[in-house]
């Protein structure tokens, strides 16, 4: 009817937040949920939310909550609901009459609101192949493959903020998990865009803040462990000097750091690289 009412839309979002006890108990309710998510996708395919920041944030938050609930559910409809949520999030990256800057901001909002989903693990096995995968990291990598430039900027922003911000609010175990995820994203950017975070790391490990140096050393160590064998289509992107050479150099230089915890992290990272490094790392040693 060409009528936009923000209060009505926000009220509709509340209908999507079923009580956790109802999840998996009412199949008819889940069918309705799938239909409602489809309606949302149709509406926000024609309605631009550039000037509706509150609605956009609430919508992304609602989808994130649904994802968390149904990633942990084993009922029949859970996978379909998860895929509907991913479809709706991806649809926000395709909004009409929207600038590249707005879409990149939306992608960053999506990433920030779903970052906790990296800590959600599901034991469910998906038997049918889908474009998104099930884990949030699979969805993010899907965005990187299909909207490379914008999502690449978002992921680099995430990685740099994770490494450089000493006041992160995550527990140590969760921070380690995010570091592992960040290494995975960085490698995907490296092969997809031929762009590395190496130069940033080289500056980070000589920072005056010891926490940043520690994060940089730890990240460099993790990069040496992950397999860097490229797809055949990416062979033209291989550097003449493997970046592992520079990463190992970073670790050896930090052995002379003035703080013992940074020295220890550098030494243990070198030991791990010698024992469990990727093919390039082993060849170098």
PDB file of C-alpha atoms in Angstrom:
ATOM      1  CA  UNK A   1       0.000   0.000   0.000  1.00  0.00           C
ATOM      2  CA  UNK A   2       3.085   2.243  -0.224  1.00  0.00           C
ATOM      3  CA  UNK A   3       2.841   2.923   3.515  1.00  0.00           C
ATOM      4  CA  UNK A   4       5.915   2.692   5.759  1.00  0.00           C
ATOM      5  CA  UNK A   5       5.396   2.493   9.520  1.00  0.00           C
ATOM      6  CA  UNK A   6       8.529   1.937  11.587  1.00  0.00           C
ATOM      7  CA  UNK A   7       6.624   0.920  14.734  1.00  0.00           C
ATOM      8  CA  UNK A   8       4.704  -1.720  12.799  1.00  0.00           C
ATOM      9  CA  UNK A   9       7.924  -3.131  11.327  1.00  0.00           C
ATOM     10  CA  UNK A  10       9.624  -3.248  14.738  1.00  0.00           C
ATOM     11  CA  UNK A  11       6.565  -5.018  16.160  1.00  0.00           C
ATOM     12  CA  UNK A  12       6.790  -7.567  13.351  1.00  0.00           C
ATOM     13  CA  UNK A  13      10.405  -8.310  14.325  1.00  0.00           C
ATOM     14  CA  UNK A  14       9.242  -9.139  17.850  1.00  0.00           C
ATOM     15  CA  UNK A  15       7.020 -11.887  16.421  1.00  0.00           C
ATOM     16  CA  UNK A  16      10.169 -13.609  15.124  1.00  0.00           C
ATOM     17  CA  UNK A  17      11.643 -13.943  18.603  1.00  0.00           C
ATOM     18  CA  UNK A  18       9.951 -17.104  19.810  1.00  0.00           C
ATOM     19  CA  UNK A  19      10.710 -18.361  23.285  1.00  0.00           C
ATOM     20  CA  UNK A  20      13.536 -20.891  23.223  1.00  0.00           C
ATOM     21  CA  UNK A  21      11.255 -23.556  24.749  1.00  0.00           C
ATOM     22  CA  UNK A  22       9.105 -23.443  21.618  1.00  0.00           C
ATOM     23  CA  UNK A  23      12.010 -24.186  19.280  1.00  0.00           C
ATOM     24  CA  UNK A  24      11.611 -27.651  17.837  1.00  0.00           C
ATOM     25  CA  UNK A  25       8.319 -28.240  19.652  1.00  0.00           C
ATOM     26  CA  UNK A  26       5.891 -26.809  17.116  1.00  0.00           C
ATOM     27  CA  UNK A  27       6.458 -27.678  13.452  1.00  0.00           C
ATOM     28  CA  UNK A  28       3.576 -25.451  12.320  1.00  0.00           C
ATOM     29  CA  UNK A  29       5.192 -22.512  14.123  1.00  0.00           C
ATOM     30  CA  UNK A  30       8.426 -23.096  12.226  1.00  0.00           C
ATOM     31  CA  UNK A  31       6.591 -23.205   8.892  1.00  0.00           C
ATOM     32  CA  UNK A  32       5.123 -19.819   9.766  1.00  0.00           C
ATOM     33  CA  UNK A  33       8.576 -18.557  10.717  1.00  0.00           C
ATOM     34  CA  UNK A  34       9.973 -19.565   7.316  1.00  0.00           C
ATOM     35  CA  UNK A  35       7.070 -17.759   5.625  1.00  0.00           C
ATOM     36  CA  UNK A  36       7.654 -14.628   7.730  1.00  0.00           C
ATOM     37  CA  UNK A  37      11.339 -14.612   6.859  1.00  0.00           C
ATOM     38  CA  UNK A  38      10.337 -14.842   3.213  1.00  0.00           C
ATOM     39  CA  UNK A  39       8.064 -11.826   3.655  1.00  0.00           C
ATOM     40  CA  UNK A  40      10.930  -9.887   5.251  1.00  0.00           C
ATOM     41  CA  UNK A  41      13.174 -10.723   2.313  1.00  0.00           C
ATOM     42  CA  UNK A  42      10.565  -9.485  -0.158  1.00  0.00           C
ATOM     43  CA  UNK A  43       9.946  -6.249   1.736  1.00  0.00           C
ATOM     44  CA  UNK A  44      13.593  -5.349   2.211  1.00  0.00           C
ATOM     45  CA  UNK A  45      14.309  -6.148  -1.400  1.00  0.00           C
ATOM     46  CA  UNK A  46      12.267  -3.076  -2.380  1.00  0.00           C
ATOM     47  CA  UNK A  47      12.583  -0.888   0.727  1.00  0.00           C
ATOM     48  CA  UNK A  48      15.871   0.965   1.182  1.00  0.00           C
ATOM     49  CA  UNK A  49      17.013   1.264   4.802  1.00  0.00           C
ATOM     50  CA  UNK A  50      19.688   3.930   4.323  1.00  0.00           C
ATOM     51  CA  UNK A  51      17.835   6.349   6.593  1.00  0.00           C
ATOM     52  CA  UNK A  52      16.329   3.641   8.825  1.00  0.00           C
ATOM     53  CA  UNK A  53      19.342   2.762  10.958  1.00  0.00           C
ATOM     54  CA  UNK A  54      17.297   1.612  13.959  1.00  0.00           C
ATOM     55  CA  UNK A  55      15.221  -0.753  11.808  1.00  0.00           C
ATOM     56  CA  UNK A  56      18.309  -2.121  10.071  1.00  0.00           C
ATOM     57  CA  UNK A  57      20.101  -2.806  13.357  1.00  0.00           C
ATOM     58  CA  UNK A  58      17.036  -4.477  14.873  1.00  0.00           C
ATOM     59  CA  UNK A  59      16.540  -6.604  11.763  1.00  0.00           C
ATOM     60  CA  UNK A  60      20.149  -7.835  11.768  1.00  0.00           C
ATOM     61  CA  UNK A  61      19.993  -8.452  15.521  1.00  0.00           C
ATOM     62  CA  UNK A  62      16.762 -10.462  15.115  1.00  0.00           C
ATOM     63  CA  UNK A  63      18.298 -12.631  12.391  1.00  0.00           C
ATOM     64  CA  UNK A  64      21.387 -13.173  14.530  1.00  0.00           C
ATOM     65  CA  UNK A  65      19.283 -14.395  17.474  1.00  0.00           C
ATOM     66  CA  UNK A  66      17.378 -16.763  15.194  1.00  0.00           C
ATOM     67  CA  UNK A  67      20.654 -18.108  13.831  1.00  0.00           C
ATOM     68  CA  UNK A  68      22.022 -18.745  17.309  1.00  0.00           C
ATOM     69  CA  UNK A  69      18.842 -20.573  18.380  1.00  0.00           C
ATOM     70  CA  UNK A  70      18.505 -22.755  15.298  1.00  0.00           C
ATOM     71  CA  UNK A  71      22.190 -23.530  14.820  1.00  0.00           C
ATOM     72  CA  UNK A  72      21.901 -25.325  18.159  1.00  0.00           C
ATOM     73  CA  UNK A  73      18.661 -27.077  17.250  1.00  0.00           C
ATOM     74  CA  UNK A  74      18.482 -30.587  15.801  1.00  0.00           C
ATOM     75  CA  UNK A  75      14.908 -30.502  14.560  1.00  0.00           C
ATOM     76  CA  UNK A  76      13.964 -31.023  10.925  1.00  0.00           C
ATOM     77  CA  UNK A  77      13.267 -27.392   9.992  1.00  0.00           C
ATOM     78  CA  UNK A  78      16.333 -25.907  11.699  1.00  0.00           C
ATOM     79  CA  UNK A  79      18.605 -26.052   8.645  1.00  0.00           C
ATOM     80  CA  UNK A  80      15.976 -24.411   6.424  1.00  0.00           C
ATOM     81  CA  UNK A  81      15.480 -21.595   8.941  1.00  0.00           C
ATOM     82  CA  UNK A  82      19.243 -21.061   9.208  1.00  0.00           C
ATOM     83  CA  UNK A  83      19.516 -20.818   5.417  1.00  0.00           C
ATOM     84  CA  UNK A  84      16.585 -18.367   5.310  1.00  0.00           C
ATOM     85  CA  UNK A  85      18.395 -16.155   7.813  1.00  0.00           C
ATOM     86  CA  UNK A  86      21.563 -16.224   5.714  1.00  0.00           C
ATOM     87  CA  UNK A  87      19.544 -15.433   2.582  1.00  0.00           C
ATOM     88  CA  UNK A  88      17.996 -12.430   4.315  1.00  0.00           C
ATOM     89  CA  UNK A  89      21.377 -11.157   5.519  1.00  0.00           C
ATOM     90  CA  UNK A  90      22.845 -11.548   2.048  1.00  0.00           C
ATOM     91  CA  UNK A  91      19.842  -9.740   0.600  1.00  0.00           C
ATOM     92  CA  UNK A  92      20.811  -6.670   2.633  1.00  0.00           C
ATOM     93  CA  UNK A  93      24.047  -6.560   0.635  1.00  0.00           C
ATOM     94  CA  UNK A  94      22.033  -6.310  -2.596  1.00  0.00           C
ATOM     95  CA  UNK A  95      19.695  -3.493  -1.644  1.00  0.00           C
ATOM     96  CA  UNK A  96      18.617  -1.213  -4.505  1.00  0.00           C
ATOM     97  CA  UNK A  97      19.408   2.511  -4.595  1.00  0.00           C
ATOM     98  CA  UNK A  98      22.251   1.980  -2.142  1.00  0.00           C
ATOM     99  CA  UNK A  99      25.820   3.258  -2.426  1.00  0.00           C
ATOM    100  CA  UNK A 100      28.848   0.999  -2.092  1.00  0.00           C
ATOM    101  CA  UNK A 101      29.721   2.763   1.164  1.00  0.00           C
ATOM    102  CA  UNK A 102      26.274   1.998   2.626  1.00  0.00           C
ATOM    103  CA  UNK A 103      26.536  -1.648   1.615  1.00  0.00           C
ATOM    104  CA  UNK A 104      30.006  -1.916   3.180  1.00  0.00           C
ATOM    105  CA  UNK A 105      28.659  -0.344   6.384  1.00  0.00           C
ATOM    106  CA  UNK A 106      25.812  -2.863   6.350  1.00  0.00           C
ATOM    107  CA  UNK A 107      28.263  -5.715   5.904  1.00  0.00           C
ATOM    108  CA  UNK A 108      30.275  -4.476   8.865  1.00  0.00           C
ATOM    109  CA  UNK A 109      27.081  -4.244  10.937  1.00  0.00           C
ATOM    110  CA  UNK A 110      26.224  -7.832   9.970  1.00  0.00           C
ATOM    111  CA  UNK A 111      29.710  -8.999  10.917  1.00  0.00           C
ATOM    112  CA  UNK A 112      29.664  -7.220  14.287  1.00  0.00           C
ATOM    113  CA  UNK A 113      26.193  -8.491  15.201  1.00  0.00           C
ATOM    114  CA  UNK A 114      27.045 -12.080  14.267  1.00  0.00           C
ATOM    115  CA  UNK A 115      30.595 -12.304  15.628  1.00  0.00           C
ATOM    116  CA  UNK A 116      29.410 -14.278  18.686  1.00  0.00           C
ATOM    117  CA  UNK A 117      28.097 -16.971  16.347  1.00  0.00           C
ATOM    118  CA  UNK A 118      31.728 -17.990  15.774  1.00  0.00           C
ATOM    119  CA  UNK A 119      31.527 -19.532  19.253  1.00  0.00           C
ATOM    120  CA  UNK A 120      28.448 -21.624  18.358  1.00  0.00           C
ATOM    121  CA  UNK A 121      29.296 -25.156  17.278  1.00  0.00           C
ATOM    122  CA  UNK A 122      26.729 -27.552  15.863  1.00  0.00           C
ATOM    123  CA  UNK A 123      27.004 -31.332  15.793  1.00  0.00           C
ATOM    124  CA  UNK A 124      24.399 -31.549  13.054  1.00  0.00           C
ATOM    125  CA  UNK A 125      25.501 -32.821   9.663  1.00  0.00           C
ATOM    126  CA  UNK A 126      23.911 -31.210   6.629  1.00  0.00           C
ATOM    127  CA  UNK A 127      23.169 -33.787   3.954  1.00  0.00           C
ATOM    128  CA  UNK A 128      22.071 -31.338   1.257  1.00  0.00           C
ATOM    129  CA  UNK A 129      24.548 -28.968  -0.328  1.00  0.00           C
ATOM    130  CA  UNK A 130      23.757 -25.266  -0.001  1.00  0.00           C
ATOM    131  CA  UNK A 131      25.500 -22.137  -1.130  1.00  0.00           C
ATOM    132  CA  UNK A 132      26.128 -20.715   2.337  1.00  0.00           C
ATOM    133  CA  UNK A 133      27.315 -23.643   4.362  1.00  0.00           C
ATOM    134  CA  UNK A 134      26.060 -23.743   7.938  1.00  0.00           C
ATOM    135  CA  UNK A 135      28.702 -22.115  10.145  1.00  0.00           C
ATOM    136  CA  UNK A 136      28.835 -18.313  10.235  1.00  0.00           C
ATOM    137  CA  UNK A 137      32.416 -18.452   8.917  1.00  0.00           C
ATOM    138  CA  UNK A 138      31.154 -20.300   5.829  1.00  0.00           C
ATOM    139  CA  UNK A 139      28.611 -17.540   5.247  1.00  0.00           C
ATOM    140  CA  UNK A 140      31.261 -14.828   5.613  1.00  0.00           C
ATOM    141  CA  UNK A 141      33.504 -16.624   3.119  1.00  0.00           C
ATOM    142  CA  UNK A 142      30.518 -16.852   0.766  1.00  0.00           C
ATOM    143  CA  UNK A 143      30.192 -13.061   0.954  1.00  0.00           C
ATOM    144  CA  UNK A 144      33.912 -12.717   0.259  1.00  0.00           C
ATOM    145  CA  UNK A 145      33.577 -14.848  -2.864  1.00  0.00           C
ATOM    146  CA  UNK A 146      30.564 -12.985  -4.222  1.00  0.00           C
ATOM    147  CA  UNK A 147      31.082  -9.394  -3.001  1.00  0.00           C
ATOM    148  CA  UNK A 148      34.839  -9.429  -2.830  1.00  0.00           C
ATOM    149  CA  UNK A 149      35.883  -5.794  -2.518  1.00  0.00           C
ATOM    150  CA  UNK A 150      33.344  -4.704   0.086  1.00  0.00           C
ATOM    151  CA  UNK A 151      33.568  -7.812   2.253  1.00  0.00           C
ATOM    152  CA  UNK A 152      37.382  -7.834   1.997  1.00  0.00           C
ATOM    153  CA  UNK A 153      37.475  -4.344   3.537  1.00  0.00           C
ATOM    154  CA  UNK A 154      35.171  -5.487   6.333  1.00  0.00           C
ATOM    155  CA  UNK A 155      37.272  -8.549   7.147  1.00  0.00           C
ATOM    156  CA  UNK A 156      40.531  -6.597   7.141  1.00  0.00           C
ATOM    157  CA  UNK A 157      38.941  -4.049   9.463  1.00  0.00           C
ATOM    158  CA  UNK A 158      37.900  -6.868  11.801  1.00  0.00           C
ATOM    159  CA  UNK A 159      41.332  -8.516  11.794  1.00  0.00           C
ATOM    160  CA  UNK A 160      43.184  -5.265  12.430  1.00  0.00           C
ATOM    161  CA  UNK A 161      40.837  -4.185  15.215  1.00  0.00           C
ATOM    162  CA  UNK A 162      41.126  -7.614  16.840  1.00  0.00           C
ATOM    163  CA  UNK A 163      44.922  -7.449  16.842  1.00  0.00           C
ATOM    164  CA  UNK A 164      45.385  -3.802  17.731  1.00  0.00           C
ATOM    165  CA  UNK A 165      42.669  -3.257  20.329  1.00  0.00           C
ATOM    166  CA  UNK A 166      44.066  -4.309  23.717  1.00  0.00           C
ATOM    167  CA  UNK A 167      40.736  -3.624  25.442  1.00  0.00           C
ATOM    168  CA  UNK A 168      38.752  -6.392  23.769  1.00  0.00           C
ATOM    169  CA  UNK A 169      35.970  -7.802  25.930  1.00  0.00           C
ATOM    170  CA  UNK A 170      36.382 -11.461  25.002  1.00  0.00           C
ATOM    171  CA  UNK A 171      37.582 -14.138  27.374  1.00  0.00           C
ATOM    172  CA  UNK A 172      40.980 -15.566  26.523  1.00  0.00           C
ATOM    173  CA  UNK A 173      39.496 -18.792  25.136  1.00  0.00           C
ATOM    174  CA  UNK A 174      37.087 -16.860  22.886  1.00  0.00           C
ATOM    175  CA  UNK A 175      39.835 -14.489  21.807  1.00  0.00           C
ATOM    176  CA  UNK A 176      41.909 -17.490  20.726  1.00  0.00           C
ATOM    177  CA  UNK A 177      38.955 -18.780  18.736  1.00  0.00           C
ATOM    178  CA  UNK A 178      38.589 -15.426  16.978  1.00  0.00           C
ATOM    179  CA  UNK A 179      42.312 -15.375  16.191  1.00  0.00           C
ATOM    180  CA  UNK A 180      41.961 -18.778  14.512  1.00  0.00           C
ATOM    181  CA  UNK A 181      38.968 -17.518  12.525  1.00  0.00           C
ATOM    182  CA  UNK A 182      40.840 -14.336  11.599  1.00  0.00           C
ATOM    183  CA  UNK A 183      43.762 -16.384  10.239  1.00  0.00           C
ATOM    184  CA  UNK A 184      41.288 -18.329   8.111  1.00  0.00           C
ATOM    185  CA  UNK A 185      39.772 -15.104   6.748  1.00  0.00           C
ATOM    186  CA  UNK A 186      43.189 -13.552   6.116  1.00  0.00           C
ATOM    187  CA  UNK A 187      44.261 -16.557   4.075  1.00  0.00           C
ATOM    188  CA  UNK A 188      41.058 -16.385   2.018  1.00  0.00           C
ATOM    189  CA  UNK A 189      41.750 -12.707   1.291  1.00  0.00           C
ATOM    190  CA  UNK A 190      45.349 -13.545   0.372  1.00  0.00           C
ATOM    191  CA  UNK A 191      44.359 -16.047  -2.300  1.00  0.00           C
ATOM    192  CA  UNK A 192      41.223 -14.261  -3.474  1.00  0.00           C
ATOM    193  CA  UNK A 193      42.610 -10.709  -3.639  1.00  0.00           C
ATOM    194  CA  UNK A 194      46.395 -11.228  -3.547  1.00  0.00           C
ATOM    195  CA  UNK A 195      46.442  -8.949  -0.507  1.00  0.00           C
ATOM    196  CA  UNK A 196      48.184  -9.796   2.756  1.00  0.00           C
ATOM    197  CA  UNK A 197      48.147  -8.355   6.250  1.00  0.00           C
ATOM    198  CA  UNK A 198      51.908  -8.901   6.453  1.00  0.00           C
ATOM    199  CA  UNK A 199      52.856  -5.212   6.243  1.00  0.00           C
ATOM    200  CA  UNK A 200      50.412  -4.388   9.034  1.00  0.00           C
ATOM    201  CA  UNK A 201      51.876  -7.156  11.214  1.00  0.00           C
ATOM    202  CA  UNK A 202      55.416  -5.873  10.675  1.00  0.00           C
ATOM    203  CA  UNK A 203      54.354  -2.530  12.139  1.00  0.00           C
ATOM    204  CA  UNK A 204      52.253  -4.068  14.911  1.00  0.00           C
ATOM    205  CA  UNK A 205      55.098  -6.166  16.345  1.00  0.00           C
ATOM    206  CA  UNK A 206      57.201  -3.042  16.977  1.00  0.00           C
ATOM    207  CA  UNK A 207      54.347  -1.157  18.653  1.00  0.00           C
ATOM    208  CA  UNK A 208      55.018   0.560  21.968  1.00  0.00           C
ATOM    209  CA  UNK A 209      52.080  -1.405  23.419  1.00  0.00           C
ATOM    210  CA  UNK A 210      53.306  -4.859  24.479  1.00  0.00           C
ATOM    211  CA  UNK A 211      49.805  -6.331  24.078  1.00  0.00           C
ATOM    212  CA  UNK A 212      49.791  -5.408  20.422  1.00  0.00           C
ATOM    213  CA  UNK A 213      53.255  -6.903  19.975  1.00  0.00           C
ATOM    214  CA  UNK A 214      52.069 -10.085  21.674  1.00  0.00           C
ATOM    215  CA  UNK A 215      48.982 -10.304  19.445  1.00  0.00           C
ATOM    216  CA  UNK A 216      51.066  -9.691  16.336  1.00  0.00           C
ATOM    217  CA  UNK A 217      53.571 -12.411  17.231  1.00  0.00           C
ATOM    218  CA  UNK A 218      50.803 -14.889  18.029  1.00  0.00           C
ATOM    219  CA  UNK A 219      49.000 -14.159  14.760  1.00  0.00           C
ATOM    220  CA  UNK A 220      52.207 -14.520  12.743  1.00  0.00           C
ATOM    221  CA  UNK A 221      52.820 -17.865  14.421  1.00  0.00           C
ATOM    222  CA  UNK A 222      49.327 -19.089  13.545  1.00  0.00           C
ATOM    223  CA  UNK A 223      49.770 -17.984   9.921  1.00  0.00           C
ATOM    224  CA  UNK A 224      52.791 -20.281   9.651  1.00  0.00           C
ATOM    225  CA  UNK A 225      50.693 -23.304  10.631  1.00  0.00           C
ATOM    226  CA  UNK A 226      47.787 -22.991   8.213  1.00  0.00           C
ATOM    227  CA  UNK A 227      48.037 -24.654   4.819  1.00  0.00           C
ATOM    228  CA  UNK A 228      48.665 -22.150   2.033  1.00  0.00           C
ATOM    229  CA  UNK A 229      48.324 -24.447  -0.978  1.00  0.00           C
ATOM    230  CA  UNK A 230      46.358 -22.409  -3.527  1.00  0.00           C
ATOM    231  CA  UNK A 231      43.754 -23.411  -6.085  1.00  0.00           C
ATOM    232  CA  UNK A 232      45.178 -23.802  -9.578  1.00  0.00           C
ATOM    233  CA  UNK A 233      43.256 -20.694 -10.643  1.00  0.00           C
ATOM    234  CA  UNK A 234      45.229 -18.629  -8.151  1.00  0.00           C
ATOM    235  CA  UNK A 235      48.728 -19.733  -9.137  1.00  0.00           C
ATOM    236  CA  UNK A 236      49.478 -16.345 -10.711  1.00  0.00           C
ATOM    237  CA  UNK A 237      49.162 -14.755  -7.275  1.00  0.00           C
ATOM    238  CA  UNK A 238      52.101 -16.595  -5.724  1.00  0.00           C
ATOM    239  CA  UNK A 239      54.824 -14.281  -4.427  1.00  0.00           C
ATOM    240  CA  UNK A 240      58.398 -14.890  -5.574  1.00  0.00           C
ATOM    241  CA  UNK A 241      59.471 -14.801  -1.944  1.00  0.00           C
ATOM    242  CA  UNK A 242      57.009 -16.787   0.196  1.00  0.00           C
ATOM    243  CA  UNK A 243      55.513 -14.605   2.904  1.00  0.00           C
ATOM    244  CA  UNK A 244      56.462 -17.271   5.428  1.00  0.00           C
ATOM    245  CA  UNK A 245      60.030 -15.943   5.130  1.00  0.00           C
ATOM    246  CA  UNK A 246      58.892 -12.567   6.479  1.00  0.00           C
ATOM    247  CA  UNK A 247      56.720 -14.158   9.175  1.00  0.00           C
ATOM    248  CA  UNK A 248      59.621 -16.254  10.468  1.00  0.00           C
ATOM    249  CA  UNK A 249      61.797 -13.129  10.471  1.00  0.00           C
ATOM    250  CA  UNK A 250      59.178 -11.392  12.650  1.00  0.00           C
ATOM    251  CA  UNK A 251      59.312 -14.213  15.198  1.00  0.00           C
ATOM    252  CA  UNK A 252      63.115 -14.326  15.397  1.00  0.00           C
ATOM    253  CA  UNK A 253      63.307 -10.559  15.864  1.00  0.00           C
ATOM    254  CA  UNK A 254      60.783 -10.697  18.728  1.00  0.00           C
ATOM    255  CA  UNK A 255      62.994 -13.141  20.622  1.00  0.00           C
ATOM    256  CA  UNK A 256      64.916  -9.999  21.582  1.00  0.00           C
ATOM    257  CA  UNK A 257      61.813  -8.179  22.840  1.00  0.00           C
ATOM    258  CA  UNK A 258      62.219  -6.381  26.158  1.00  0.00           C
ATOM    259  CA  UNK A 259      59.271  -8.239  27.708  1.00  0.00           C
ATOM    260  CA  UNK A 260      59.528 -11.907  28.640  1.00  0.00           C
ATOM    261  CA  UNK A 261      55.978 -12.860  27.624  1.00  0.00           C
ATOM    262  CA  UNK A 262      56.560 -11.584  24.086  1.00  0.00           C
ATOM    263  CA  UNK A 263      59.901 -13.441  23.930  1.00  0.00           C
ATOM    264  CA  UNK A 264      58.227 -16.640  25.138  1.00  0.00           C
ATOM    265  CA  UNK A 265      55.396 -16.322  22.619  1.00  0.00           C
ATOM    266  CA  UNK A 266      57.947 -15.852  19.815  1.00  0.00           C
ATOM    267  CA  UNK A 267      59.940 -18.914  20.921  1.00  0.00           C
ATOM    268  CA  UNK A 268      56.887 -21.172  21.295  1.00  0.00           C
ATOM    269  CA  UNK A 269      55.588 -19.985  17.909  1.00  0.00           C
ATOM    270  CA  UNK A 270      58.921 -20.888  16.288  1.00  0.00           C
ATOM    271  CA  UNK A 271      58.814 -24.311  17.934  1.00  0.00           C
ATOM    272  CA  UNK A 272      55.245 -24.899  16.679  1.00  0.00           C
ATOM    273  CA  UNK A 273      56.239 -23.759  13.197  1.00  0.00           C
ATOM    274  CA  UNK A 274      59.172 -26.188  13.103  1.00  0.00           C
ATOM    275  CA  UNK A 275      57.020 -29.098  14.274  1.00  0.00           C
ATOM    276  CA  UNK A 276      53.682 -28.342  12.589  1.00  0.00           C
ATOM    277  CA  UNK A 277      54.318 -25.615  10.033  1.00  0.00           C
ATOM    278  CA  UNK A 278      52.784 -25.587   6.565  1.00  0.00           C
ATOM    279  CA  UNK A 279      54.737 -26.854   3.540  1.00  0.00           C
ATOM    280  CA  UNK A 280      56.483 -23.540   2.838  1.00  0.00           C
ATOM    281  CA  UNK A 281      57.470 -23.141   6.478  1.00  0.00           C
ATOM    282  CA  UNK A 282      58.974 -26.618   6.616  1.00  0.00           C
ATOM    283  CA  UNK A 283      60.912 -26.024   3.410  1.00  0.00           C
ATOM    284  CA  UNK A 284      62.325 -22.758   4.799  1.00  0.00           C
ATOM    285  CA  UNK A 285      63.472 -24.341   8.048  1.00  0.00           C
TER     286      UNK A 285
END
